């Protein structure tokens, strides 16, 4: 299979140097391998994603001389597919409903894939209790039920190998606990939608920041459960600000817009990133 990689930003703010680094790393890798470079807009979070950021991201990437295949996949247009993937897991009893306050769920659902690992001491409710909460219309999150996954996979559970950062690794999904992969009225977390789309789009190499290194273990398990291939993972160092902290969308000075307005060229951006 040919080389195919992607850049998958969420339109929740303007792209900054950290995004530029990810996008350029992936784009350069695709070019070096005479492979494909895809752009995917991960816009499932309707409360945080804004169309103007989507438009701005395309402008900024084009300014950086990055070219991608069209059409661009926008996750919000494919919610039905993620719902179907979730249904497969629900039907096989591999997920359970976790009832906690809406606020807790919203805070935890991995729209922010970079949030600290979602390790919680969590367990399914007794059926009677669950029925009560459902009848009351309470909100819930779908958590991957690792004990069930282990039972279902049998010996494969201990034999989930994948390639990351030049080494063969054994997936240890328990590192992330019973991760949230969807919620009541929302069929996909970042994890589920991203894994689904990487396979659907034929992505062979996932190139992204090292803050998602742990998440790869969960992604490999989801791929196994859904019968999807494992891409090769490459994690790069994060771009830090002058205080040694990772860049956030609120760091306006590091946005590509601000850098461009300050007179920088795309070549300057590459030089800043040592690319
Ligand atoms: N939308 C995710 C982000 O904003 C993509 C992460 C990935 O490349 O898998 O970082």
Coordinates of C-alpha atoms and ligand atoms in Angstrom, one line a residue:
X1 CA 0.0 0.0 0.0
X2 CA 1.3 3.5 -0.8
X3 CA 2.1 6.0 1.9
X4 CA -0.8 8.2 3.0
X5 CA -0.9 10.6 5.9
X6 CA -3.1 13.4 7.1
X7 CA -3.3 16.6 9.2
X8 CA -6.5 16.6 11.3
X9 CA -7.0 19.9 13.1
X10 CA -10.1 21.0 15.0
X11 CA -11.4 24.4 14.1
X12 CA -11.6 25.8 17.6
X13 CA -9.1 28.6 17.1
X14 CA -6.4 29.9 14.8
X15 CA -3.6 27.6 13.8
X16 CA -0.4 28.3 15.7
X17 CA 3.2 27.2 15.3
X18 CA 2.6 23.9 16.9
X19 CA -0.1 23.1 14.2
X20 CA 2.2 24.3 11.5
X21 CA 4.9 21.9 12.7
X22 CA 2.5 18.9 12.7
X23 CA 1.1 19.9 9.3
X24 CA 4.5 20.5 7.7
X25 CA 6.0 17.3 9.2
X26 CA 3.1 15.3 7.7
X27 CA 3.1 17.1 4.4
X28 CA 6.9 16.8 4.0
X29 CA 6.7 13.1 4.8
X30 CA 4.1 12.5 2.2
X31 CA 6.1 14.4 -0.4
X32 CA 9.3 12.5 0.5
X33 CA 7.4 9.2 0.1
X34 CA 5.6 10.4 -3.1
X35 CA 2.5 9.6 -1.1
X36 CA -0.8 11.2 -0.3
X37 CA -1.5 14.1 2.1
X38 CA -5.0 14.5 3.4
X39 CA -6.6 17.2 5.4
X40 CA -9.4 16.3 7.8
X41 CA -11.4 18.8 9.8
X42 CA -12.3 17.3 13.2
X43 CA -15.3 19.5 13.8
X44 CA -17.6 17.3 15.8
X45 CA -17.7 19.5 18.8
X46 CA -20.4 21.9 17.9
X47 CA -19.9 24.1 20.9
X48 CA -16.3 24.8 20.3
X49 CA -15.8 24.6 16.6
X50 CA -16.5 27.6 14.4
X51 CA -16.8 27.9 10.6
X52 CA -14.6 31.0 10.6
X53 CA -11.7 29.0 12.1
X54 CA -12.3 26.3 9.5
X55 CA -11.9 28.9 6.7
X56 CA -9.0 30.5 8.4
X57 CA -7.2 27.1 8.8
X58 CA -7.4 26.4 5.1
X59 CA -6.0 29.9 4.3
X60 CA -3.1 29.5 6.7
X61 CA -2.2 26.0 5.4
X62 CA -2.3 27.3 1.8
X63 CA -0.1 30.2 2.8
X64 CA 2.4 27.7 4.2
X65 CA 2.4 26.1 0.7
X66 CA 0.8 23.0 1.9
X67 CA -1.5 21.3 -0.7
X68 CA -4.0 18.6 0.2
X69 CA -6.3 16.4 -1.7
X70 CA -9.9 17.4 -2.1
X71 CA -12.6 17.0 -1.0
X72 CA -11.6 17.7 2.6
X73 CA -13.4 15.4 5.0
X74 CA -15.3 17.2 7.6
X75 CA -16.4 15.0 10.5
X76 CA -19.6 16.8 11.2
X77 CA -20.9 15.6 7.8
X78 CA -20.4 11.9 8.8
X79 CA -21.9 11.6 12.3
X80 CA -24.0 8.7 11.0
X81 CA -20.9 6.7 10.3
X82 CA -19.6 7.2 13.8
X83 CA -23.0 6.3 15.2
X84 CA -22.8 3.0 13.3
X85 CA -19.3 2.2 14.6
X86 CA -20.5 2.9 18.1
X87 CA -23.5 0.7 17.6
X88 CA -21.2 -2.2 16.7
X89 CA -19.5 -1.8 20.0
X90 CA -22.8 -1.4 21.9
X91 CA -24.2 -4.5 20.3
X92 CA -21.2 -6.6 21.3
X93 CA -21.4 -5.3 24.9
X94 CA -18.0 -3.7 24.7
X95 CA -19.1 -0.3 26.1
X96 CA -21.2 0.8 29.0
X97 CA -23.1 3.8 30.0
X98 CA -21.5 6.0 32.6
X99 CA -23.9 8.4 34.3
X100 CA -22.3 11.4 35.8
X101 CA -23.3 15.0 35.7
X102 CA -23.5 16.6 32.3
X103 CA -20.8 19.0 33.5
X104 CA -18.4 16.2 34.4
X105 CA -19.1 14.4 31.1
X106 CA -18.6 17.5 29.0
X107 CA -15.4 18.3 30.8
X108 CA -14.1 14.8 30.2
X109 CA -15.3 13.8 26.7
X110 CA -12.1 13.8 24.7
X111 CA -12.8 16.6 22.3
X112 CA -9.6 17.8 23.7
X113 CA -7.5 14.8 22.9
X114 CA -4.6 16.4 24.7
X115 CA -6.4 16.5 28.0
X116 CA -4.8 14.3 30.7
X117 CA -5.4 10.6 30.2
X118 CA -9.0 9.7 30.9
X119 CA -8.3 7.1 33.6
X120 CA -11.2 6.8 36.0
X121 CA -12.3 4.3 38.4
X122 CA -15.5 3.6 36.6
X123 CA -17.9 0.6 36.3
X124 CA -21.3 -0.1 34.7
X125 CA -24.3 0.4 36.9
X126 CA -26.5 -2.4 38.1
X127 CA -29.2 -2.9 35.5
X128 CA -32.0 -1.7 37.7
X129 CA -30.2 1.4 38.6
X130 CA -29.3 2.0 35.0
X131 CA -32.9 1.6 33.9
X132 CA -33.9 4.2 36.5
X133 CA -31.3 6.7 35.2
X134 CA -32.4 6.1 31.6
X135 CA -36.0 6.5 32.5
X136 CA -35.1 9.8 34.2
X137 CA -33.5 10.9 30.9
X138 CA -30.2 11.5 32.5
X139 CA -27.1 12.2 30.5
X140 CA -24.4 9.5 30.1
X141 CA -21.2 8.8 28.4
X142 CA -20.3 5.6 26.6
X143 CA -17.1 4.1 28.1
X144 CA -15.1 1.4 26.5
X145 CA -15.5 -1.7 28.8
X146 CA -11.9 -2.9 29.0
X147 CA -12.8 -6.1 30.9
X148 CA -15.2 -7.1 28.2
X149 CA -12.8 -6.2 25.5
X150 CA -10.2 -8.4 27.1
X151 CA -12.6 -11.3 27.3
X152 CA -13.7 -10.8 23.7
X153 CA -10.3 -10.6 22.3
X154 CA -8.9 -13.5 24.3
X155 CA -5.2 -14.2 23.5
X156 CA -5.3 -11.2 21.0
X157 CA -5.6 -8.9 23.9
X158 CA -2.0 -9.6 24.8
X159 CA -0.9 -9.6 21.2
X160 CA -1.8 -6.2 19.9
X161 CA 1.3 -5.0 18.2
X162 CA 1.7 -1.8 16.4
X163 CA 4.5 0.3 15.1
X164 CA 5.2 3.7 16.7
X165 CA 8.2 5.9 16.6
X166 CA 10.4 3.3 14.9
X167 CA 9.7 0.5 17.3
X168 CA 7.2 -2.4 17.5
X169 CA 5.1 -1.8 20.6
X170 CA 2.5 -4.0 22.4
X171 CA -0.7 -2.0 23.0
X172 CA -1.5 -1.4 26.6
X173 CA -5.0 0.1 26.4
X174 CA -5.4 -0.2 30.2
X175 CA -3.2 2.8 30.5
X176 CA -6.1 5.0 29.5
X177 CA -8.7 3.1 31.6
X178 CA -12.3 2.8 30.4
X179 CA -12.1 5.8 28.1
X180 CA -15.1 7.7 27.0
X181 CA -15.8 7.1 23.3
X182 CA -19.2 8.8 22.9
X183 CA -22.0 10.2 24.9
X184 CA -25.8 10.0 24.9
X185 CA -26.6 12.4 22.1
X186 CA -23.3 12.4 20.5
X187 CA -22.0 9.3 18.7
X188 CA -18.3 10.0 18.6
X189 CA -15.5 11.3 20.7
X190 CA -12.2 12.3 19.1
X191 CA -10.9 8.8 19.6
X192 CA -13.7 7.0 17.8
X193 CA -14.1 9.4 14.9
X194 CA -10.4 9.7 14.3
X195 CA -9.7 6.0 14.3
X196 CA -12.7 5.5 12.0
X197 CA -11.6 8.1 9.6
X198 CA -8.0 7.1 9.5
X199 CA -9.1 3.7 8.3
X200 CA -11.7 5.0 5.9
X201 CA -9.3 7.4 4.3
X202 CA -6.6 4.8 4.0
X203 CA -4.2 6.6 6.2
X204 CA -1.0 4.4 6.5
X205 CA 1.0 6.8 8.7
X206 CA -0.4 9.0 11.5
X207 CA 2.1 11.8 12.2
X208 CA 1.2 14.0 15.2
X209 CA 2.4 15.5 18.5
X210 CA 3.8 13.4 21.3
X211 CA 0.9 14.4 23.6
X212 CA -1.1 11.7 21.8
X213 CA 1.4 8.9 22.2
X214 CA -0.6 7.3 25.0
X215 CA -3.8 7.6 23.0
X216 CA -2.3 5.4 20.3
X217 CA -2.7 2.5 22.7
X218 CA -6.4 3.1 22.8
X219 CA -6.6 3.7 19.1
X220 CA -5.0 0.3 18.3
X221 CA -7.5 -1.4 20.5
X222 CA -10.4 0.3 18.8
X223 CA -9.0 -0.7 15.4
X224 CA -8.8 -4.3 16.6
X225 CA -12.4 -4.2 17.9
X226 CA -13.7 -2.6 14.7
X227 CA -11.7 -4.8 12.3
X228 CA -9.7 -1.8 11.0
X229 CA -6.0 -1.8 10.1
X230 CA -3.3 -0.3 12.3
X231 CA -1.5 2.6 10.8
X232 CA 2.1 3.4 11.7
X233 CA 2.4 6.1 14.3
X234 CA 5.0 8.8 14.5
X235 CA 4.9 11.3 17.3
X236 CA 6.9 14.5 17.1
X237 CA 8.1 16.8 19.9
X238 CA 5.7 19.7 20.8
X239 CA 6.5 23.3 20.0
X240 CA 7.0 25.2 23.3
X241 CA 6.7 28.8 24.1
X242 CA 9.5 30.9 25.6
X243 CA 8.5 29.6 29.1
X244 CA 8.9 26.0 28.0
X245 CA 5.1 25.4 28.0
X246 CA 3.3 23.9 25.1
X247 CA 1.5 26.4 22.8
X248 CA -2.2 26.7 23.3
X249 CA -4.8 28.3 21.0
X250 CA -4.9 31.3 23.3
X251 CA -1.2 32.2 22.6
X252 CA -2.1 34.7 20.0
X253 CA 1.4 35.8 19.2
X254 CA 2.2 32.3 17.9
X255 CA -0.7 32.1 15.5
X256 CA 0.2 31.9 11.9
X257 CA -1.9 35.0 11.3
X258 CA 0.0 37.1 13.8
X259 CA 3.3 35.8 12.5
X260 CA 2.3 36.6 8.9
X261 CA 1.1 40.1 9.9
X262 CA 4.4 40.6 11.6
X263 CA 6.0 40.1 8.2
X264 CA 7.1 36.5 8.3
X265 CA 7.2 34.4 5.2
X266 CA 6.4 30.7 5.0
X267 CA 10.1 30.2 4.7
X268 CA 10.6 32.0 8.0
X269 CA 8.0 29.7 9.7
X270 CA 10.0 26.7 8.4
X271 CA 13.2 28.2 9.7
X272 CA 11.6 28.9 13.1
X273 CA 10.5 25.3 13.3
X274 CA 13.9 24.1 12.0
X275 CA 12.3 22.4 9.0
Ligands
LIG1 N1 -8.1 16.9 16.0 C1 -7.0 16.4 16.8 C2 -6.2 17.6 17.3 O1 -6.7 18.6 17.3 C3 -6.2 15.5 15.9 C4 -5.2 14.6 16.6 C5 -4.6 13.6 15.6 O2 -3.8 13.9 14.7 O3 -5.0 12.4 15.8 O4 -5.1 17.5 17.7

